[in-house]
PDB file of C-alpha atoms in Angstrom:
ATOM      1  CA  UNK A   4      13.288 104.485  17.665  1.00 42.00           C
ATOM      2  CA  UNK A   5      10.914 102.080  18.114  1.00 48.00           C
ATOM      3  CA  UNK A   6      10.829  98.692  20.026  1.00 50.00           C
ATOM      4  CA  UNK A   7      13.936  96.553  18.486  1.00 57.00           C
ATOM      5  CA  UNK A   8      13.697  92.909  17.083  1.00 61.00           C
ATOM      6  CA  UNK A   9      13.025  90.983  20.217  1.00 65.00           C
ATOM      7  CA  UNK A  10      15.470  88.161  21.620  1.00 71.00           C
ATOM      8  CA  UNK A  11      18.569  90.024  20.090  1.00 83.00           C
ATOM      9  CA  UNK A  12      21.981  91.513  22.294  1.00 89.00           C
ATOM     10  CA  UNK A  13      22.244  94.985  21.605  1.00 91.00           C
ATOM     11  CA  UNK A  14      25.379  94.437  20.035  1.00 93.00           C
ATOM     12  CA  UNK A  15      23.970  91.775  17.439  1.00 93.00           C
ATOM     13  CA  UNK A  16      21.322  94.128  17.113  1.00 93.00           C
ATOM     14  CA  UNK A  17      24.071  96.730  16.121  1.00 94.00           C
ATOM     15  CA  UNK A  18      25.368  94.717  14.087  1.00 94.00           C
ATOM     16  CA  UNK A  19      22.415  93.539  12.195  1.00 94.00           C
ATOM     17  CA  UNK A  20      21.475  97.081  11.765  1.00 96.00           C
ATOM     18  CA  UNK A  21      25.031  97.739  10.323  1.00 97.00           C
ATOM     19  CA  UNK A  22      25.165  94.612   7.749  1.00 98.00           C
ATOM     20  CA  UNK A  23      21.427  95.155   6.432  1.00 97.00           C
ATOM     21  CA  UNK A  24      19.743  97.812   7.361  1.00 98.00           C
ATOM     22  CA  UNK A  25      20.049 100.886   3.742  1.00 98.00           C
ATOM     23  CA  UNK A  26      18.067 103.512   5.572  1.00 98.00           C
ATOM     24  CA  UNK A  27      18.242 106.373   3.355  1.00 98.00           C
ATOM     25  CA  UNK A  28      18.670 109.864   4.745  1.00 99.00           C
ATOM     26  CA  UNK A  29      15.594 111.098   4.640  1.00 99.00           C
ATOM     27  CA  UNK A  30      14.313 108.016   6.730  1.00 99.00           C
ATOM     28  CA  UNK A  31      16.891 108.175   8.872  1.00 98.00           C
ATOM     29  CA  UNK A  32      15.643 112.416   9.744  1.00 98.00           C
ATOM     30  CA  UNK A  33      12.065 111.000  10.578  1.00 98.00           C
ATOM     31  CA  UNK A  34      12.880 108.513  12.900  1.00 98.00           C
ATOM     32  CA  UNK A  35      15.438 110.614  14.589  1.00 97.00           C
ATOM     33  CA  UNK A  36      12.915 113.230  14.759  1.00 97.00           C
ATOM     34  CA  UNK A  37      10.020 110.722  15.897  1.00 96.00           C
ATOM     35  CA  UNK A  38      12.542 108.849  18.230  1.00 94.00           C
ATOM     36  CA  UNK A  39      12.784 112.234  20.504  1.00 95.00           C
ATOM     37  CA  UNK A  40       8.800 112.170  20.374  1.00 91.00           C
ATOM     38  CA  UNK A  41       7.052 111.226  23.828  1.00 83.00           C
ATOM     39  CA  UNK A  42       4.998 108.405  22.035  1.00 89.00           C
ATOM     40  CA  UNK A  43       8.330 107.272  20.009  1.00 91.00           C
ATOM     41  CA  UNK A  44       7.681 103.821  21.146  1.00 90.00           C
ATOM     42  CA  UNK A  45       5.052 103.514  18.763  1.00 91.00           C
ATOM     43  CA  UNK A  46       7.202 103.633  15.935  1.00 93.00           C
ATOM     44  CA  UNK A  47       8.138 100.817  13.712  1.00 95.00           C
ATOM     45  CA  UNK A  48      11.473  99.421  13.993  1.00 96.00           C
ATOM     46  CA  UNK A  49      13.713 100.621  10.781  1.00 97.00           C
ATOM     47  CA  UNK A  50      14.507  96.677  10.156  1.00 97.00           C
ATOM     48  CA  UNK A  51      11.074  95.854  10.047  1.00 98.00           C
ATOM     49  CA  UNK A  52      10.360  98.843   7.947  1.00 98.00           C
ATOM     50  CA  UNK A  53      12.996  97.882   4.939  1.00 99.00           C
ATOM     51  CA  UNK A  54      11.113  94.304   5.738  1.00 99.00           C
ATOM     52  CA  UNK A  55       7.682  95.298   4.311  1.00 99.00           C
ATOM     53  CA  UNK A  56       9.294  97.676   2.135  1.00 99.00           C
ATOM     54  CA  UNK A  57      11.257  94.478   0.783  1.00 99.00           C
ATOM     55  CA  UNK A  58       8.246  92.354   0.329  1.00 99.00           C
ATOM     56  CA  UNK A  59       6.084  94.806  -1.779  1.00 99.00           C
ATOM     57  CA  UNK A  60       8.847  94.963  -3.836  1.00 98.00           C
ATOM     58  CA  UNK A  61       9.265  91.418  -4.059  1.00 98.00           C
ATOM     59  CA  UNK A  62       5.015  91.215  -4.809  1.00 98.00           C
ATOM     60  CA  UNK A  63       4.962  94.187  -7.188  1.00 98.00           C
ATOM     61  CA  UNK A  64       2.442  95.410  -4.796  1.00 99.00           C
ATOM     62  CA  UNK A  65       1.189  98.898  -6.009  1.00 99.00           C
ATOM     63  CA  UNK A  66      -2.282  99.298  -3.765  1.00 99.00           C
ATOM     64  CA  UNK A  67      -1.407  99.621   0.000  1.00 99.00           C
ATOM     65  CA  UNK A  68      -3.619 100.020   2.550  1.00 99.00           C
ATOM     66  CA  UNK A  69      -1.846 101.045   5.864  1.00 99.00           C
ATOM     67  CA  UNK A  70      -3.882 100.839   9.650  1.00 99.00           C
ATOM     68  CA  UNK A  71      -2.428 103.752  11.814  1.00 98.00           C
ATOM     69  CA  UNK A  72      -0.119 105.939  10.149  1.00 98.00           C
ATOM     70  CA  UNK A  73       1.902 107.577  13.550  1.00 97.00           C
ATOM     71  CA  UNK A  74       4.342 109.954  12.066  1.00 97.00           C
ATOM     72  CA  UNK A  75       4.663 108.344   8.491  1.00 98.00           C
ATOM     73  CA  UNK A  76       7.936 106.338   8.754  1.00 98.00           C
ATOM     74  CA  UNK A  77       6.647 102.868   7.300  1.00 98.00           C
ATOM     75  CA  UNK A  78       4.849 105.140   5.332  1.00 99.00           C
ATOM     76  CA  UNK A  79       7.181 106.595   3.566  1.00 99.00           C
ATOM     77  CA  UNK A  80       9.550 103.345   3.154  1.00 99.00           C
ATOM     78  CA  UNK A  81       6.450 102.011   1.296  1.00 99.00           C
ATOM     79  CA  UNK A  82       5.913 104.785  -1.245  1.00 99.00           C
ATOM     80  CA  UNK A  83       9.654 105.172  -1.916  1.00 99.00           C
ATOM     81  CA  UNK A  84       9.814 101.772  -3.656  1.00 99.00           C
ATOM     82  CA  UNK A  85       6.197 101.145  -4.865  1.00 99.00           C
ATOM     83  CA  UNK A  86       5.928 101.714  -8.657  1.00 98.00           C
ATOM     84  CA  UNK A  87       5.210 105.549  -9.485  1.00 96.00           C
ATOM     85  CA  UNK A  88       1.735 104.970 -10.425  1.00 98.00           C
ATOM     86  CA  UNK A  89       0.707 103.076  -6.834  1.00 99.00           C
ATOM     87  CA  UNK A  90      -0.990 104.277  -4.481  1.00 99.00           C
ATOM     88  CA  UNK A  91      -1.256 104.030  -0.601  1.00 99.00           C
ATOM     89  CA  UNK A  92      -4.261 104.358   1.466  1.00 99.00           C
ATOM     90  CA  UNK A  93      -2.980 105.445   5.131  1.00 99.00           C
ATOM     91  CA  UNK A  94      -5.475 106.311   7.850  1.00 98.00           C
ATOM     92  CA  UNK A  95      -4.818 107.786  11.654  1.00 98.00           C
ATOM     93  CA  UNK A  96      -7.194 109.383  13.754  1.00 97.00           C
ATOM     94  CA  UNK A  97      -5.387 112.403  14.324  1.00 91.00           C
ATOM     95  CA  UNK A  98      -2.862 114.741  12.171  1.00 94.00           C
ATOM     96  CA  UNK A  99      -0.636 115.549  15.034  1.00 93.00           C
ATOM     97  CA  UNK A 100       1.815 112.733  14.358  1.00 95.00           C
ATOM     98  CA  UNK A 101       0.856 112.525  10.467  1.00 97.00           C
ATOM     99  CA  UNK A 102       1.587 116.583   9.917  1.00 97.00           C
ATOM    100  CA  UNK A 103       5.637 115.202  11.145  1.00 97.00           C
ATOM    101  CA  UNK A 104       5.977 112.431   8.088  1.00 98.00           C
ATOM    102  CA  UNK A 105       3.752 114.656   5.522  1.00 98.00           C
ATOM    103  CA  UNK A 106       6.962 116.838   5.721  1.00 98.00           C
ATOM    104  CA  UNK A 107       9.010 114.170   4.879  1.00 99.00           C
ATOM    105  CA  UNK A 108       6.730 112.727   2.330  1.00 99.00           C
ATOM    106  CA  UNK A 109       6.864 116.216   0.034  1.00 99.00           C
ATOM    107  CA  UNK A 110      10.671 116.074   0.579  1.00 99.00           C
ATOM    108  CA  UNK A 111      11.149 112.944  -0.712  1.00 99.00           C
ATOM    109  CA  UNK A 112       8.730 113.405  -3.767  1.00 99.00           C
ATOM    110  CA  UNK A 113       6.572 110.613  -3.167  1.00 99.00           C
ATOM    111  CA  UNK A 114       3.377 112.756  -1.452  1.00 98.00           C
ATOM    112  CA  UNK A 115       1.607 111.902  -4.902  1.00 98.00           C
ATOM    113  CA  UNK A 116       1.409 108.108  -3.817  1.00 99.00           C
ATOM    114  CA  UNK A 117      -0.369 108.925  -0.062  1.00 99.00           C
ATOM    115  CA  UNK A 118      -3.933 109.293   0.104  1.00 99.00           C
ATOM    116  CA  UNK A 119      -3.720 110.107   3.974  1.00 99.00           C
ATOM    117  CA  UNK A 120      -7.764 109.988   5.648  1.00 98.00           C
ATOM    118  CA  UNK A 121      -8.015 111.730   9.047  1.00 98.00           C
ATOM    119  CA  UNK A 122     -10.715 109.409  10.626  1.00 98.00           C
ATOM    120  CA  UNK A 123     -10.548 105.986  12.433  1.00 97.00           C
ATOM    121  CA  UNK A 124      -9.146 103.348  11.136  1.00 97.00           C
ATOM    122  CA  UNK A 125     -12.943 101.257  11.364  1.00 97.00           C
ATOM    123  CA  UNK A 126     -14.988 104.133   9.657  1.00 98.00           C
ATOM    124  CA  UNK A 127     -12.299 104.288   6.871  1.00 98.00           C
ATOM    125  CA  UNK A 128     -12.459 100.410   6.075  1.00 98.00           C
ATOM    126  CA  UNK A 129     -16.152 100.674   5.995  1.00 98.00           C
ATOM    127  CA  UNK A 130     -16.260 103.707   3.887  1.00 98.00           C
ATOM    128  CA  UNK A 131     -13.605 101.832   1.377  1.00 99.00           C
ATOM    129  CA  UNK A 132     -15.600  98.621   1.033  1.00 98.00           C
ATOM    130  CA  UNK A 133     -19.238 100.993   0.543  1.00 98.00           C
ATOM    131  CA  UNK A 134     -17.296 102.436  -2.105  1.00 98.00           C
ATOM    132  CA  UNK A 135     -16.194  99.190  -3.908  1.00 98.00           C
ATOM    133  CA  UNK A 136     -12.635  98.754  -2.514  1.00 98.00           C
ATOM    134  CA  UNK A 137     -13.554  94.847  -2.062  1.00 98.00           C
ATOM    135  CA  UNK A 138     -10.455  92.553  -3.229  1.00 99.00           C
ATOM    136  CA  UNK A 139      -8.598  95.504  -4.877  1.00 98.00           C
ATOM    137  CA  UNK A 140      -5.164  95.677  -2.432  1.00 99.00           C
ATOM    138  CA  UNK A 141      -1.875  93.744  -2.701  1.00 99.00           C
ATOM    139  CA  UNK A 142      -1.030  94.386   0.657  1.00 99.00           C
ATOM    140  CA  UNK A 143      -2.568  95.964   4.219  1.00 99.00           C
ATOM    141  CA  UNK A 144      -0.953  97.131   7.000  1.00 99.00           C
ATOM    142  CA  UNK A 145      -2.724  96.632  10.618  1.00 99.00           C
ATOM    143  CA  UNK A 146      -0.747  99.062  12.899  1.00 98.00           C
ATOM    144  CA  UNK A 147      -3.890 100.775  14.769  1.00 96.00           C
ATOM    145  CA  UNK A 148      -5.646 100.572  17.613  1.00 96.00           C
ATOM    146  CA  UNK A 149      -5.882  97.031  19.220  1.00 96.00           C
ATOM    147  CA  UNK A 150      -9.658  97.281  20.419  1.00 95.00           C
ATOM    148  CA  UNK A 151     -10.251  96.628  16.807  1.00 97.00           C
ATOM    149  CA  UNK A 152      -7.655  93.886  15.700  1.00 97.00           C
ATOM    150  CA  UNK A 153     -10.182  91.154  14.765  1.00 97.00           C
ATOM    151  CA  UNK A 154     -12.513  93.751  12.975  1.00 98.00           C
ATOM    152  CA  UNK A 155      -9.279  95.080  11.186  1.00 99.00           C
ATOM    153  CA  UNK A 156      -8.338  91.956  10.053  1.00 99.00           C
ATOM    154  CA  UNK A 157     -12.279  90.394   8.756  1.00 98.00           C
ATOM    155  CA  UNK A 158     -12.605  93.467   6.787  1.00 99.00           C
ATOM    156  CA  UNK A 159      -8.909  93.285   5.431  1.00 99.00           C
ATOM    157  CA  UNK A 160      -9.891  90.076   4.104  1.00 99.00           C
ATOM    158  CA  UNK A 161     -12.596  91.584   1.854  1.00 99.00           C
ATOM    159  CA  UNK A 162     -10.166  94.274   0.680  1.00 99.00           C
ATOM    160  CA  UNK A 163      -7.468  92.121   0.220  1.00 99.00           C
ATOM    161  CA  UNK A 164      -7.198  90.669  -3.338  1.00 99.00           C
ATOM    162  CA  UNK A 165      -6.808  86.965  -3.475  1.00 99.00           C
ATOM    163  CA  UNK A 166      -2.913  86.087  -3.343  1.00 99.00           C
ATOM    164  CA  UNK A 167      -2.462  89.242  -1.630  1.00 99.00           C
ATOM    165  CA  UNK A 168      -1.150  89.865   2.085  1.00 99.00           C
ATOM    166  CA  UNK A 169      -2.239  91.019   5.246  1.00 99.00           C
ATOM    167  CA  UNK A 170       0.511  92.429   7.593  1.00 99.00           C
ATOM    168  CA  UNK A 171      -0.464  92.500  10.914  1.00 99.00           C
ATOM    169  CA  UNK A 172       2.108  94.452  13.589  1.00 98.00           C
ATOM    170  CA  UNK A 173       2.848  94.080  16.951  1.00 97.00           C
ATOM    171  CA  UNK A 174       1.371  90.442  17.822  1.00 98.00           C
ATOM    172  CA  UNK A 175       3.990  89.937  20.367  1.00 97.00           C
ATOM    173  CA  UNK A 176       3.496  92.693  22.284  1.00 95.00           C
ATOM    174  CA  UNK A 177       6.663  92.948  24.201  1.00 92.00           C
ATOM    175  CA  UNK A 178       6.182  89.503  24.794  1.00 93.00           C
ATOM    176  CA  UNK A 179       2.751  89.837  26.988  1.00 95.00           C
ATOM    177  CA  UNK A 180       1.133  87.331  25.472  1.00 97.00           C
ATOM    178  CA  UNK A 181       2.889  84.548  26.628  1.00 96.00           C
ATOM    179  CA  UNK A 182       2.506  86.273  30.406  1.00 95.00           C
ATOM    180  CA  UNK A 183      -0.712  85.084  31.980  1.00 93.00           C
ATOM    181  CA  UNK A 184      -0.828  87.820  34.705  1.00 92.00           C
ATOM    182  CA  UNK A 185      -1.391  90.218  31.991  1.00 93.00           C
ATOM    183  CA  UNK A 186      -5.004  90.366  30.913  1.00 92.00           C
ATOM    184  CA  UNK A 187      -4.923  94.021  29.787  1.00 93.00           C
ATOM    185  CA  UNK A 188      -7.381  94.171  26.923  1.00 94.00           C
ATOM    186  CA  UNK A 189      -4.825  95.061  24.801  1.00 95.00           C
ATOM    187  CA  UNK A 190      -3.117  92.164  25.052  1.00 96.00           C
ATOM    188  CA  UNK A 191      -6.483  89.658  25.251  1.00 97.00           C
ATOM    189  CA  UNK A 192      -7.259  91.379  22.007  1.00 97.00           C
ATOM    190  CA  UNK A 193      -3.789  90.695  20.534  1.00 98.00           C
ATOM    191  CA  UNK A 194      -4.185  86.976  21.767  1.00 98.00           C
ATOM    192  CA  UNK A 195      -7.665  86.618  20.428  1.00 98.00           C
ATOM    193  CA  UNK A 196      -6.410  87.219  16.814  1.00 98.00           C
ATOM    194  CA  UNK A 197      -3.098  85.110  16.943  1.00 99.00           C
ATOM    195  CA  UNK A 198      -5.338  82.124  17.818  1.00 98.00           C
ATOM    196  CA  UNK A 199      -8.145  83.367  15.041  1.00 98.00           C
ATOM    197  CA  UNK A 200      -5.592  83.693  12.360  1.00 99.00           C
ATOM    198  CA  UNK A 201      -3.874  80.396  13.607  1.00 99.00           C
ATOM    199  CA  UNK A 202      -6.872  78.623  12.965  1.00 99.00           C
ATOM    200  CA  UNK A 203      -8.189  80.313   9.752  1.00 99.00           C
ATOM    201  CA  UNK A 204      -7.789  77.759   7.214  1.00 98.00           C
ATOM    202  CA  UNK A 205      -8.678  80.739   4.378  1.00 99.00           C
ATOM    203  CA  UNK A 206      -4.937  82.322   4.961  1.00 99.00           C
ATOM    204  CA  UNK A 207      -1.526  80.799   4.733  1.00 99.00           C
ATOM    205  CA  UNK A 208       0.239  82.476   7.352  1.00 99.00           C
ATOM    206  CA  UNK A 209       3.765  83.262   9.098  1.00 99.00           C
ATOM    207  CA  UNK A 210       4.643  84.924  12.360  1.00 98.00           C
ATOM    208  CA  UNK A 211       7.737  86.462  11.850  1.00 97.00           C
ATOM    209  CA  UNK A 212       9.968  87.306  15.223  1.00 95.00           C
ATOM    210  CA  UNK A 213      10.951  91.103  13.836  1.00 95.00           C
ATOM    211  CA  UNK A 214       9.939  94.077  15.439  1.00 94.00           C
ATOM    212  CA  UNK A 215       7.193  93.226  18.332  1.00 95.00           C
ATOM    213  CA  UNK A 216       6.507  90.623  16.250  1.00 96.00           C
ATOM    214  CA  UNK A 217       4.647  90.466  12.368  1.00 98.00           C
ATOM    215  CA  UNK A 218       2.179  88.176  11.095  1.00 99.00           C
ATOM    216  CA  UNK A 219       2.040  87.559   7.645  1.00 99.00           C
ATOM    217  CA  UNK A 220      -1.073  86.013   5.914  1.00 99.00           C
ATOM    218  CA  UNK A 221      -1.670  85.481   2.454  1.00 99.00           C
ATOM    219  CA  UNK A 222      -5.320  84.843   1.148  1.00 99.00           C
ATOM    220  CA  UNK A 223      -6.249  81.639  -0.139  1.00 99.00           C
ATOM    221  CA  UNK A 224      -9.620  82.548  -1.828  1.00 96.00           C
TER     222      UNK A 224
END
């Protein structure tokens, strides 16, 4: 599993898990499978999973775009309550992890509603907005690599329709941005795009305390 809400007892963890959480089978088999993974860690929460997969359904959102794919879990929450007729755009730079939740993905019948591209996250943004992608999404995912967080997030902007949402994962980072001894780049990055987004008067924005921590942002233009 990956990193828990933050600030929570493991029991009221438990029993938040117990009282909300309606992790279906088949989501349940990919993040036990991921969770014995050496790079498990990198896996989305299950809470913060039926989160996002809560708010497209609350948006009617039916054209994803998801930033680092891992092993398909948030993935595959998405596409399992999108309409049958969306679609989601996933990229990763590598099909080691991706091969795991493709698996899943056939199994579950929604492999129709994944477009999955096999080339970093930057080159696939570009190659979307050359291709006329510009305002068409109701909702994008940043989950990649954190070298790139402000470039992720300028670009998401363009894809983004207006009224739509950018999701933007991990902006706590086990709480290192708050510790000023850490000035891993990582975490500078991570820091440089809470204040940007903070002070971006284009976005109406929320930083929700699930997971490592989510930032919502909805465009205003």
């Amino acid at each position: 599993m990956g990193k828990k809400s933050l600030n929570l007892t493991d029991e009221l963890y438990d029993y938040m898990l117990e009282k909300s959480l309606r992790e279906p089978d088949i989501l349940r088999n990919l993040r036990e499978e991921t969770g014995r993974m050496l790079m498990s860690a990198m896996q989305s929460p299950p809470e913060e999973s039926q989160f996002i997969a809560l708010l497209l359904k609350l948006t009617g959102a039916k054209r994803i775009l998801e930033l680092g794919t891992f092993t398909g879990y948030t993935t595959l929450w998405m596409a399992m309550v999108i309409p049958s007729d969306g679609k989601i755009i996933t990229c990763d730079v590598d099909n080691k992890w991706t091969s795991i939740g493709s698996r899943y993905w056939e199994e579950a019948g929604v492999s129709h509603k994944i477009d999955l591209r096999i080339a970093p996250a930057l080159n696939t943004i570009d190659k979307l907005l050359e291709s006329g992608y510009e305002n068409i999404f109701d909702f994008i995912f940043i989950d990649a690599d954190k070298d790139n967080y402000v470039n992720y997030y300028e670009r998401a902007l363009k894809l983004v329709r207006p009224g739509g949402i950018i999701g933007v994962d991990n902006v706590f980072w086990s709480g290192s941005v708050i510790d000023s001894k850490n000035q891993g780049s990582d975490v500078r990055n991570i820091r440089q795009l809470n204040k940007s987004i903070y002070e971006d008067q284009r976005v109406t924005i929320s930083m929700v305390p699930i997971g490592d921590g989510l930032t919502l942002a909805i465009r205003d233009f």
